[in-house]
N, CA, C and O atoms as CSV, one atom per row, in Angstrom:
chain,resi,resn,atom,element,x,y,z
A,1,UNK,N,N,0.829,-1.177,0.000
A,1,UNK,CA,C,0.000,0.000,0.000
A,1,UNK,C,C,0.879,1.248,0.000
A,1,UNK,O,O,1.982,1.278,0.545
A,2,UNK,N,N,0.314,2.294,-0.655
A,2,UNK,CA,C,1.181,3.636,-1.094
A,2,UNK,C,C,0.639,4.574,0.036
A,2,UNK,O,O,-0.568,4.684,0.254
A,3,UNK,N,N,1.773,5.365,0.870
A,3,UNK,CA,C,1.365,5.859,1.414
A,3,UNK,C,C,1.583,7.610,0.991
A,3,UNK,O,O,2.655,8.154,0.729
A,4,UNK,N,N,0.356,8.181,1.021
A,4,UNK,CA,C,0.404,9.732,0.106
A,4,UNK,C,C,1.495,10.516,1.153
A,4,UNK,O,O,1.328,10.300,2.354
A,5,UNK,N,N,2.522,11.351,0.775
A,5,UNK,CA,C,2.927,12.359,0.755
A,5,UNK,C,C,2.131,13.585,1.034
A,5,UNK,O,O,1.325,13.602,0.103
A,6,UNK,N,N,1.886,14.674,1.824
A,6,UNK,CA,C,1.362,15.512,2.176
A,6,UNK,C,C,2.667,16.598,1.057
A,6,UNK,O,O,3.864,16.463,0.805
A,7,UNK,N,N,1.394,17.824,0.586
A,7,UNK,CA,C,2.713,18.770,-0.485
A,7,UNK,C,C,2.980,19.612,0.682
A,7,UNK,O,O,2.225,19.993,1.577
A,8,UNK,N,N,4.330,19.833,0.450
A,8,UNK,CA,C,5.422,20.660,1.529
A,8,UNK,C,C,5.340,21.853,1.117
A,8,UNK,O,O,5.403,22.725,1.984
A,9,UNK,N,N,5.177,22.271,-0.313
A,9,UNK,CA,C,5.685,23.856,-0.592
A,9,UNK,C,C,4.353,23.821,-1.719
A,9,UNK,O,O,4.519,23.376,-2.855
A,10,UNK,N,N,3.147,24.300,-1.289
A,10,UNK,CA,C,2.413,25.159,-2.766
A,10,UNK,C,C,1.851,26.141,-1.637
A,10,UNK,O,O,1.401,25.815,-0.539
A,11,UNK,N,N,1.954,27.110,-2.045
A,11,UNK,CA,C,1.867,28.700,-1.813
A,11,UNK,C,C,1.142,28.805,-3.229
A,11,UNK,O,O,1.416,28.307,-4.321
A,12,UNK,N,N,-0.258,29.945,-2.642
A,12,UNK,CA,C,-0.680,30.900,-3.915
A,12,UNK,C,C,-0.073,32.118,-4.191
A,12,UNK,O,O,-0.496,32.860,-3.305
A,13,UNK,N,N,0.514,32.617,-4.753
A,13,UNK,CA,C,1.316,33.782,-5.009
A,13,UNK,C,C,0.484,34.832,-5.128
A,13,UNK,O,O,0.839,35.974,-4.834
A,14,UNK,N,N,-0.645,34.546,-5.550
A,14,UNK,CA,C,-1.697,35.690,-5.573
A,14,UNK,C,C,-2.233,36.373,-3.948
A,14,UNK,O,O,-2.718,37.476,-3.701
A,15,UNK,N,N,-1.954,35.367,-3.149
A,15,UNK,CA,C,-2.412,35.958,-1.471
A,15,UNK,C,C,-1.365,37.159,-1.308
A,15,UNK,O,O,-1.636,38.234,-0.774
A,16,UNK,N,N,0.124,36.732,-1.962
A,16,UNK,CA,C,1.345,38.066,-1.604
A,16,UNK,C,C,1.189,39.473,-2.438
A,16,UNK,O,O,1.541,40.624,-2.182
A,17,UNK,N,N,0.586,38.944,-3.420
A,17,UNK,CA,C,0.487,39.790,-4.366
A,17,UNK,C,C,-0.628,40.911,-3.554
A,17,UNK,O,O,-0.336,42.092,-3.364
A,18,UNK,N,N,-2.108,40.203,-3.076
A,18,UNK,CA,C,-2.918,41.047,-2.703
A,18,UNK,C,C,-2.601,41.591,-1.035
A,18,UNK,O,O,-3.003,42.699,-0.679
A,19,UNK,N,N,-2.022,40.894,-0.312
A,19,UNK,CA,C,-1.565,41.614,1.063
A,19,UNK,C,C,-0.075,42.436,0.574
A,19,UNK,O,O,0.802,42.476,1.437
A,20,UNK,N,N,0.162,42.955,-0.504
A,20,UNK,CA,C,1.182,43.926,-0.709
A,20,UNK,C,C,0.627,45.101,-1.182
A,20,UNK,O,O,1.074,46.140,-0.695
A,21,UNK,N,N,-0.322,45.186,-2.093
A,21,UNK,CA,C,-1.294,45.710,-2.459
A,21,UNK,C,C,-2.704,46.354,-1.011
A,21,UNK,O,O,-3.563,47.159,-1.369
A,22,UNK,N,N,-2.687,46.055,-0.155
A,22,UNK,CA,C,-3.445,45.844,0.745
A,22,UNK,C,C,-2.486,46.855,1.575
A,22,UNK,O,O,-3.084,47.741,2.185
A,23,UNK,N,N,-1.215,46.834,1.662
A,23,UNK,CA,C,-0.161,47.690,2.540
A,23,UNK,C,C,-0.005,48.574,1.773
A,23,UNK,O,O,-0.059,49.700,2.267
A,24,UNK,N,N,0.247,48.474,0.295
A,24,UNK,CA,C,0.092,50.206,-0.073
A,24,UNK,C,C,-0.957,51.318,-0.270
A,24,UNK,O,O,-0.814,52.533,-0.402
A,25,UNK,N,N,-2.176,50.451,-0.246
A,25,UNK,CA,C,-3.079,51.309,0.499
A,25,UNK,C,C,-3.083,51.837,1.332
A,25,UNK,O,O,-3.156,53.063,1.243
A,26,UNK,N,N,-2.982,50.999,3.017
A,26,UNK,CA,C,-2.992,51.340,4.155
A,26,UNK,C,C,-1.344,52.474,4.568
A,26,UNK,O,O,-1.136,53.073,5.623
A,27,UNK,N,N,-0.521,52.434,3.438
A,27,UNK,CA,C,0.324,53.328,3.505
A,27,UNK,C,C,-0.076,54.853,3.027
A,27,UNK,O,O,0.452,55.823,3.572
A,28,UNK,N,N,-0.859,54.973,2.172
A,28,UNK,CA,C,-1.534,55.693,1.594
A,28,UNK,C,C,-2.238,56.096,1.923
A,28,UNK,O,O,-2.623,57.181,1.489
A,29,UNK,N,N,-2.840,55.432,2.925
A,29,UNK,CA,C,-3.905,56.274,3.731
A,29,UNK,C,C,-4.073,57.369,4.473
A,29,UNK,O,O,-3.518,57.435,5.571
A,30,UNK,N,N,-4.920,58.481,3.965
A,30,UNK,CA,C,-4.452,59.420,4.761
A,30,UNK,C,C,-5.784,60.505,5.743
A,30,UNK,O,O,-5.732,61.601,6.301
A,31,UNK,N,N,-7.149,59.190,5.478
A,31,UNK,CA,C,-8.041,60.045,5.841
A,31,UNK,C,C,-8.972,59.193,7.126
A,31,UNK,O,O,-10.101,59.440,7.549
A,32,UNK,N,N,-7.719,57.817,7.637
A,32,UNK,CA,C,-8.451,56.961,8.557
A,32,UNK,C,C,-9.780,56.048,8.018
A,32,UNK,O,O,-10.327,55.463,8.953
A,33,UNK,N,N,-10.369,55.826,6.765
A,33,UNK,CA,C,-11.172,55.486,6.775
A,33,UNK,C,C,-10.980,53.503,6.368
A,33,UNK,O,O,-11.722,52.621,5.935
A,34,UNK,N,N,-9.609,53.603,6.808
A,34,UNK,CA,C,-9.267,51.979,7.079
A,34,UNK,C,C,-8.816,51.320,8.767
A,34,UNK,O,O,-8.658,52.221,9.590
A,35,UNK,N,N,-8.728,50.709,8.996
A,35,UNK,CA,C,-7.767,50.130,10.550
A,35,UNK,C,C,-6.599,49.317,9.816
A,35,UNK,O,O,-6.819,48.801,8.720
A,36,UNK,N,N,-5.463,49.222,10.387
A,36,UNK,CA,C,-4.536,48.835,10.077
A,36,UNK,C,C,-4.050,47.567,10.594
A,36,UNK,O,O,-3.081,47.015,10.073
A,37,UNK,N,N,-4.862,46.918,11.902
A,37,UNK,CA,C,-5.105,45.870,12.390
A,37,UNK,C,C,-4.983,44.724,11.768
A,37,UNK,O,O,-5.626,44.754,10.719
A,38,UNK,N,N,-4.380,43.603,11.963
A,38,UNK,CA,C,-4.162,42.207,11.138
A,38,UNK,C,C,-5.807,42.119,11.072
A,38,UNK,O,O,-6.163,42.800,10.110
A,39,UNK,N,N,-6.559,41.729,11.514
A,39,UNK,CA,C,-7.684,41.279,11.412
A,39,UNK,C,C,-9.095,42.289,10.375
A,39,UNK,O,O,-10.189,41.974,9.906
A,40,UNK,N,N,-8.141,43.766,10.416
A,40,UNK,CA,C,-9.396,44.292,9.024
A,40,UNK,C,C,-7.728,44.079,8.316
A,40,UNK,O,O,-7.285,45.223,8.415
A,41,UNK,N,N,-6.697,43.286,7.720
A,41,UNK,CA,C,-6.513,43.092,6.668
A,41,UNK,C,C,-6.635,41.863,6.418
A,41,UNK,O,O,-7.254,41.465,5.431
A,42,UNK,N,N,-6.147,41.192,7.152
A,42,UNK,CA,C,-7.127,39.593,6.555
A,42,UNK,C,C,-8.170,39.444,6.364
A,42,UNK,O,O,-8.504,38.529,5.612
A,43,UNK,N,N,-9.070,40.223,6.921
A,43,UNK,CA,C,-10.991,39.987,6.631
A,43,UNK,C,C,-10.422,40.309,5.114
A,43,UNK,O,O,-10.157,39.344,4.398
A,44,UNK,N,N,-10.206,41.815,4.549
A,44,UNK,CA,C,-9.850,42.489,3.565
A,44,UNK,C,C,-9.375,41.090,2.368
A,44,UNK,O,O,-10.217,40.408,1.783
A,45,UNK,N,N,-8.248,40.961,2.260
A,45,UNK,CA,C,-7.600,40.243,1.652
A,45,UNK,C,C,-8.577,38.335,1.452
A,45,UNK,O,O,-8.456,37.512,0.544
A,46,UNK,N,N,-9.237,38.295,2.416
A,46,UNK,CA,C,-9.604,37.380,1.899
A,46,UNK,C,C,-10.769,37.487,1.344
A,46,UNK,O,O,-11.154,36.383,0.959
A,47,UNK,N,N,-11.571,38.399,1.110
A,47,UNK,CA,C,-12.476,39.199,0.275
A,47,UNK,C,C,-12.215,39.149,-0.868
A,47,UNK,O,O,-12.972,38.630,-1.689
A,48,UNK,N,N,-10.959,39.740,-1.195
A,48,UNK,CA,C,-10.564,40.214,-2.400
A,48,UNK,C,C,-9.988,38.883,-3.072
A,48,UNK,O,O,-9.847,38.716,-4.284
A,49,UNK,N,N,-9.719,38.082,-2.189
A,49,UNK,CA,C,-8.936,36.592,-3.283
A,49,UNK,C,C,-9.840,35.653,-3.502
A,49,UNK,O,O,-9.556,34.626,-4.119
A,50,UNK,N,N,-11.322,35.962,-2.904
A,50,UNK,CA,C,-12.042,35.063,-3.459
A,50,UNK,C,C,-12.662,35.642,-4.765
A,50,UNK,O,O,-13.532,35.080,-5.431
A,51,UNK,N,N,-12.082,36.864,-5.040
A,51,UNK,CA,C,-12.702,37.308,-6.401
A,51,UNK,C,C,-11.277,37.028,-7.712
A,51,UNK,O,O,-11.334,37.032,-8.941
A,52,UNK,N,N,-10.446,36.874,-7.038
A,52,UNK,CA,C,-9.422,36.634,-8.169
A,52,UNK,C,C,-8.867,34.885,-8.135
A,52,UNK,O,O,-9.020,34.061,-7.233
A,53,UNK,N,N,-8.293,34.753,-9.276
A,53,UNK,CA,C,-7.773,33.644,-9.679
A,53,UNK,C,C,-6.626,33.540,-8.862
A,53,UNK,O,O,-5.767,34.391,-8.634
A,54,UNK,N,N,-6.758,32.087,-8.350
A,54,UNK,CA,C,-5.181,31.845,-7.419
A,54,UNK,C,C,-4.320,31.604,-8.656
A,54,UNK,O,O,-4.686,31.374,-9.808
A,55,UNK,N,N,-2.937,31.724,-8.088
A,55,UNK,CA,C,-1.824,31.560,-8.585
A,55,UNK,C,C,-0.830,30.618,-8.089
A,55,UNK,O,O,-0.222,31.103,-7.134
A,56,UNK,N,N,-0.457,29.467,-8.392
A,56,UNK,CA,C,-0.043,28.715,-7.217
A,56,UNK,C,C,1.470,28.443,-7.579
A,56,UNK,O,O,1.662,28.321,-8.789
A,57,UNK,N,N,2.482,28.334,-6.843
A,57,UNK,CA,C,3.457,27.563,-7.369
A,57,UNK,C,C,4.265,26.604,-6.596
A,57,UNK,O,O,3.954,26.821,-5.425
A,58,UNK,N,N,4.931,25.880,-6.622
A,58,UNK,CA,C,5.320,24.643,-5.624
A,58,UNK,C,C,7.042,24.804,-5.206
A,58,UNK,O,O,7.619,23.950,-4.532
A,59,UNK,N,N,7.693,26.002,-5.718
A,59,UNK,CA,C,9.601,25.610,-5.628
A,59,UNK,C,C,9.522,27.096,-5.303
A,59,UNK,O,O,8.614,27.769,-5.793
A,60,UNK,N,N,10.180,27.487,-4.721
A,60,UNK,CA,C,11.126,28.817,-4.325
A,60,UNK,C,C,11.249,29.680,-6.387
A,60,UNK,O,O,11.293,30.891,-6.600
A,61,UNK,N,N,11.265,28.898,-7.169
A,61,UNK,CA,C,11.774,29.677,-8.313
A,61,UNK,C,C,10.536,29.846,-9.136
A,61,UNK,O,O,10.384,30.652,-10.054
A,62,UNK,N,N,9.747,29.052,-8.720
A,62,UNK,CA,C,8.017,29.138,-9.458
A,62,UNK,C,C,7.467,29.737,-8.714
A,62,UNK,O,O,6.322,30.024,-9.062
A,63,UNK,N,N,7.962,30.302,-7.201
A,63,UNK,CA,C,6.821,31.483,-6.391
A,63,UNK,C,C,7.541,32.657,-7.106
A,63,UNK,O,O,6.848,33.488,-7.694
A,64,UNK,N,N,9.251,32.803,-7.084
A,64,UNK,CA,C,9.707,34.085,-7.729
A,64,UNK,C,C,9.423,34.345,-9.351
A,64,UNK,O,O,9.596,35.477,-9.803
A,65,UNK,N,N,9.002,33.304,-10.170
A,65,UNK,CA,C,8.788,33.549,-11.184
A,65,UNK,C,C,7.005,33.941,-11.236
A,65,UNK,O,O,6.649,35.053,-11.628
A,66,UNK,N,N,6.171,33.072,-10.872
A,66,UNK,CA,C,5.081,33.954,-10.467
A,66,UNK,C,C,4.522,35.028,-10.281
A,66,UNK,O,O,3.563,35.566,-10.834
A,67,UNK,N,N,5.377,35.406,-9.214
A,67,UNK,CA,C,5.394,36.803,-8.311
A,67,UNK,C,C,5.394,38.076,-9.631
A,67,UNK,O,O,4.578,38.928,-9.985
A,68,UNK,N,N,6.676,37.688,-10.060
A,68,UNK,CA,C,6.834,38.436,-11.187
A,68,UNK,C,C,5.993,38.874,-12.316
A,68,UNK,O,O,5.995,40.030,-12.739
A,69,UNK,N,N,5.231,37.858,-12.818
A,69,UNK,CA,C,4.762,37.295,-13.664
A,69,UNK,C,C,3.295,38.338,-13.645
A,69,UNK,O,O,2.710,38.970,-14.524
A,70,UNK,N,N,3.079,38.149,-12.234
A,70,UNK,CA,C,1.994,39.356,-11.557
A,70,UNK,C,C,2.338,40.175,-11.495
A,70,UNK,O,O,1.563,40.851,-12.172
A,71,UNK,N,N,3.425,41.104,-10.944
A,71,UNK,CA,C,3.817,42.126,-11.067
A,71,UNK,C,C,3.823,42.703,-12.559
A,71,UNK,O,O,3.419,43.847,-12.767
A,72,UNK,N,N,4.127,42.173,-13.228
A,72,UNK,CA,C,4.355,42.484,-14.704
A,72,UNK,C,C,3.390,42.741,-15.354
A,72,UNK,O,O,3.491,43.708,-16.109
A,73,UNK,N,N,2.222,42.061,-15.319
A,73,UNK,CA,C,0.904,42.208,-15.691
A,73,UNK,C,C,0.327,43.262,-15.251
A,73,UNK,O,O,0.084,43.395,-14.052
A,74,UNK,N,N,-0.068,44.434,-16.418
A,74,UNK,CA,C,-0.481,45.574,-15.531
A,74,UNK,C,C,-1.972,45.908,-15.774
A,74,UNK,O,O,-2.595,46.921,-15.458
A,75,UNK,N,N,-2.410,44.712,-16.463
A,75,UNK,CA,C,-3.937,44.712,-16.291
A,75,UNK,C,C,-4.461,43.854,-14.886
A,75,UNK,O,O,-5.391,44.209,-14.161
A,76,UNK,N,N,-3.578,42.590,-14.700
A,76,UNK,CA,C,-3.827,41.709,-13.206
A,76,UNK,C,C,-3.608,42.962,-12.641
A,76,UNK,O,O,-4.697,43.489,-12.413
A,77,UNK,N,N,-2.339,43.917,-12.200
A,77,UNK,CA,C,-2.435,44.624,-11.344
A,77,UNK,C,C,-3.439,45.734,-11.032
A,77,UNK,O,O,-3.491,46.116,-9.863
A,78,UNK,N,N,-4.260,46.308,-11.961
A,78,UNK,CA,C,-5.255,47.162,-12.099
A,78,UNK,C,C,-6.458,45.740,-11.456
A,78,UNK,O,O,-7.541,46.218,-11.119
A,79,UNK,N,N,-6.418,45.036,-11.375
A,79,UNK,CA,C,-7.706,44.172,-11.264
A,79,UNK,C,C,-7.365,43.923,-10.244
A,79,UNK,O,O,-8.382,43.977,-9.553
A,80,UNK,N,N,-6.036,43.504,-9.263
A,80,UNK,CA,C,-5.794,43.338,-7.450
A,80,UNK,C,C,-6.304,44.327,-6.968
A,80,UNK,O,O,-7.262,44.211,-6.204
A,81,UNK,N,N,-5.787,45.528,-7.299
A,81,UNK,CA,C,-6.049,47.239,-7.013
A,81,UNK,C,C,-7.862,47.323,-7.070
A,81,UNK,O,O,-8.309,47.883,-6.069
A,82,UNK,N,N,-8.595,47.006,-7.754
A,82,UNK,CA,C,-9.726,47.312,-7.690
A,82,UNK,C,C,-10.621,45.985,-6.567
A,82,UNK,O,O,-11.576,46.093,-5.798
A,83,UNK,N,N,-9.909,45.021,-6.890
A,83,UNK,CA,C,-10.659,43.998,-6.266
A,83,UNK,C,C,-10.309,44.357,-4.303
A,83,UNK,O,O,-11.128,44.015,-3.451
A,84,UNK,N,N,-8.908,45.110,-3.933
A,84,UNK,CA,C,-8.464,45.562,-2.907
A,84,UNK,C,C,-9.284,46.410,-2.322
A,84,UNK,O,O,-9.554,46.259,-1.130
A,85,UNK,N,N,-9.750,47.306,-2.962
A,85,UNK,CA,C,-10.368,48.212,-2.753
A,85,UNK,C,C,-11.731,48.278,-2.583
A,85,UNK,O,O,-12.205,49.253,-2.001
A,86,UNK,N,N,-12.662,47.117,-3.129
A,86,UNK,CA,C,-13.745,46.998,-2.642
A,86,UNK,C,C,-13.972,46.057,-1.426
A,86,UNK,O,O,-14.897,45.989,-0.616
A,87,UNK,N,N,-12.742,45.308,-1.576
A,87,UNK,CA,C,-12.403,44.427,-0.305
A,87,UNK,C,C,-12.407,45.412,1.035
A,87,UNK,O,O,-13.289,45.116,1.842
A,88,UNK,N,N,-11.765,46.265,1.312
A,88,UNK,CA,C,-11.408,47.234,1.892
A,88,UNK,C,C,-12.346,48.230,2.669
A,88,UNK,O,O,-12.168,48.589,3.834
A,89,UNK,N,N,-13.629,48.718,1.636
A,89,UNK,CA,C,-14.300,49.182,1.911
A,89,UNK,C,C,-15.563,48.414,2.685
A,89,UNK,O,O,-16.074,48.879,3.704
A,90,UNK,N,N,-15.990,47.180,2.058
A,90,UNK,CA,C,-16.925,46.531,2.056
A,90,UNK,C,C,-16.458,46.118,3.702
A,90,UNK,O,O,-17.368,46.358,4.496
A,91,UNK,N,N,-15.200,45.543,4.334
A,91,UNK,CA,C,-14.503,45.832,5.629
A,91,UNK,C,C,-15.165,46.633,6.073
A,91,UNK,O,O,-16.274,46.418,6.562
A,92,UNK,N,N,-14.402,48.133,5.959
A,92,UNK,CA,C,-14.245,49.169,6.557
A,92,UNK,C,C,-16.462,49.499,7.037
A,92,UNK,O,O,-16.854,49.941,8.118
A,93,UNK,N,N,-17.145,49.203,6.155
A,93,UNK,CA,C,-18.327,49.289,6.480
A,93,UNK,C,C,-18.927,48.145,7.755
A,93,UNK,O,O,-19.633,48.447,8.717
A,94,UNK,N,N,-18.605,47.330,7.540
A,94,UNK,CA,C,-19.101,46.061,8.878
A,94,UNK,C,C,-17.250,45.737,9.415
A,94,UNK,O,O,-16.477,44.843,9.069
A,95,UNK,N,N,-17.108,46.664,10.173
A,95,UNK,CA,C,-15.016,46.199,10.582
A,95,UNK,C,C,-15.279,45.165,11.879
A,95,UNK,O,O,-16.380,45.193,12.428
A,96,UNK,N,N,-14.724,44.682,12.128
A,96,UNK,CA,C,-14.302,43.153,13.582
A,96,UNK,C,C,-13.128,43.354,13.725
A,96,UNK,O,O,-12.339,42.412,13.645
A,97,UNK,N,N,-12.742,44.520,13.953
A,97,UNK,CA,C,-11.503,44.778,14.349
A,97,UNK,C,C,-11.621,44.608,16.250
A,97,UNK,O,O,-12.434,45.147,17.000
A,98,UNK,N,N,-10.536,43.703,16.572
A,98,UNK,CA,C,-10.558,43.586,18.234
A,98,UNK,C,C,-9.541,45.029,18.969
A,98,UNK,O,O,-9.050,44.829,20.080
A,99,UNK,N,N,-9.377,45.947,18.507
A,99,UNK,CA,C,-8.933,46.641,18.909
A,99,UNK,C,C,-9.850,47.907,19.426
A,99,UNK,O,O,-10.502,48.541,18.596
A,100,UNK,N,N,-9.880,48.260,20.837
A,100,UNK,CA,C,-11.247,49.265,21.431
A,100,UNK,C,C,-10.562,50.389,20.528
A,100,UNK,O,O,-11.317,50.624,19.585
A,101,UNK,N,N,-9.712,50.963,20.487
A,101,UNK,CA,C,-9.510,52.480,19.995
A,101,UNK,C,C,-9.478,52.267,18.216
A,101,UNK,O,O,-9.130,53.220,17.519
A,102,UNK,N,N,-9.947,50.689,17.465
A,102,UNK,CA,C,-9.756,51.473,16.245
A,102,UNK,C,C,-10.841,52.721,15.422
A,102,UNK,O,O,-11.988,53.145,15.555
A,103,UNK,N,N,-9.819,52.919,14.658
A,103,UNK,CA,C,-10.177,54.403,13.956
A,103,UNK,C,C,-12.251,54.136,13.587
A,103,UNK,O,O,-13.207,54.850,13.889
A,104,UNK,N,N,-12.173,52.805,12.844
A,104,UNK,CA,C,-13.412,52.659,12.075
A,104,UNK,C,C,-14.867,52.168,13.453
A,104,UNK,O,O,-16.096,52.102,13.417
A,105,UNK,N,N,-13.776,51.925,14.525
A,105,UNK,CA,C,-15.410,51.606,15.416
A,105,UNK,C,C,-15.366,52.703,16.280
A,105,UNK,O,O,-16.126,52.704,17.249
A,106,UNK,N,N,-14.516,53.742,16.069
A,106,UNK,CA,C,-14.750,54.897,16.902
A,106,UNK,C,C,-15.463,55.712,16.187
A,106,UNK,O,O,-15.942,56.631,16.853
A,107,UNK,N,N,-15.836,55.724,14.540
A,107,UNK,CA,C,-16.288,56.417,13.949
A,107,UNK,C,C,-17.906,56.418,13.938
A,107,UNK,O,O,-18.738,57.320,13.845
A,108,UNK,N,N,-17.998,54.802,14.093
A,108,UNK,CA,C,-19.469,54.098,14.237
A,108,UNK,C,C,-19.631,54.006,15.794
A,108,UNK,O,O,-20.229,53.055,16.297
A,109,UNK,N,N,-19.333,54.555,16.205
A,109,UNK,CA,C,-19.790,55.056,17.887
A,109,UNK,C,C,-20.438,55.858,18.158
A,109,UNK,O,O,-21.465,55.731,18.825
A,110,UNK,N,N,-19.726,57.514,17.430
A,110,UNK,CA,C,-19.690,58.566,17.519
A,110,UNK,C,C,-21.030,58.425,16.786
A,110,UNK,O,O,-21.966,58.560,17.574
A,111,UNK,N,N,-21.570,58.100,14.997
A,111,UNK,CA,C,-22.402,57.942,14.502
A,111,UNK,C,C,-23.499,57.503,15.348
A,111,UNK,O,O,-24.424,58.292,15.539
A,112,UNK,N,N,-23.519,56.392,15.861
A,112,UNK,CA,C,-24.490,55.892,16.332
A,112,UNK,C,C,-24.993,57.050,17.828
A,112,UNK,O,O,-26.185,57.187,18.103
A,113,UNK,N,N,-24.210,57.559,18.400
A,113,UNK,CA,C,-24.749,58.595,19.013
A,113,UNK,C,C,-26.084,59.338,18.795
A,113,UNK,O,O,-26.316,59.837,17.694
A,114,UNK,N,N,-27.054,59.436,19.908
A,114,UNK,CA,C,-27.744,60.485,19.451
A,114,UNK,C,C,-27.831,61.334,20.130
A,114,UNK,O,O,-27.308,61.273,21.243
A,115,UNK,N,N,-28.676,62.688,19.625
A,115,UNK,CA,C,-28.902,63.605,20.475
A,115,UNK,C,C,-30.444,63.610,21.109
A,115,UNK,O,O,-31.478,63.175,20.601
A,116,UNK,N,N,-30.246,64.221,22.327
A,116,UNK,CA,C,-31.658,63.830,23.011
A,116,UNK,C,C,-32.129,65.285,22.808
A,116,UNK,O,O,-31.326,66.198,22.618
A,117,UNK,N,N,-33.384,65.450,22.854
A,117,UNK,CA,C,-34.045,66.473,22.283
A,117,UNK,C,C,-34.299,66.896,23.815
A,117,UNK,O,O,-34.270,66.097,24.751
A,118,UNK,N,N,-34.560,68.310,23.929
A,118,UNK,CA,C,-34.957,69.010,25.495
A,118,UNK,C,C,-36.467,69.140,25.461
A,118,UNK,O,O,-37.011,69.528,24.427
A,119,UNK,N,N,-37.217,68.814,26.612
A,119,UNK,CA,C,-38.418,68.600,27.032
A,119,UNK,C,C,-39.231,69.692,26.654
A,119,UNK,O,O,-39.450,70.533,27.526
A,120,UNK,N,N,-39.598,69.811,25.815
A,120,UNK,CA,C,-41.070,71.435,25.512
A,120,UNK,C,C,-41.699,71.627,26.956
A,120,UNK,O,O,-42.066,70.958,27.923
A,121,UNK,N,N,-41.602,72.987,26.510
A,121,UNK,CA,C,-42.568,73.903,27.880
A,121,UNK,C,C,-43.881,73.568,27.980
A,121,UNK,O,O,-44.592,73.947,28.911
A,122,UNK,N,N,-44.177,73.018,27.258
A,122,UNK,CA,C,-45.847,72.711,26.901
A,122,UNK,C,C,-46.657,72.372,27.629
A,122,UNK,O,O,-47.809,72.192,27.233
């Protein structure tokens, strides 16, 4: 009886591609309307890779040739960039960020606030 081998090295190259893409946003950011928190970029990123095609490769020279391969493509890259970005937002609107002071649930705090109206003389 053959006993299976578990694969040691397949990496999607497309996950690096979109959490690099995902950091130059959040570098870019300059108006808070993201958290920078591992957890709104993984929600993020895995948003966005279920809309794109994985990329997979199995050796150290098929992830660097890959990698590339994406980089180079500057229509894939216009299509990470957009798919990032709705990833991002679509986040930033329902965020699970575990952090009390982030930016996006302090914003939906403040929102959810109301004002109480003062009692008429009536």
């Amino acid at each position: 009886m053959e006993t299976r081998k578990p694969l040691r090295r397949l990496e999607n190259q497309m996950e690096r591609a979109v959490l690099e893409a995902i950091n130059e946003m959040l570098l870019l950011e300059s108006q808070q309307r993201y958290c920078f928190c591992e957890r709104f970029c993984h929600d993020a990123a895995a948003l966005a890779l279920n809309n794109l095609q994985p990329r997979y490769a199995t050796s150290f020279h098929g992830s660097l040739h890959t990698l590339e391969a994406i980089q180079a493509d500057q229509e894939l890259q216009r299509l990470i960039r957009l798919e990032v970005v709705k990833a991002m937002e679509k986040v930033a609107a329902n965020p699970l960020c575990p952090e009390p002071d982030c930016p996006l649930l302090l914003v939906q705090t403040a929102d959810a606030t109301e004002l109480e109206l003062a009692p008429s003389d009536n």
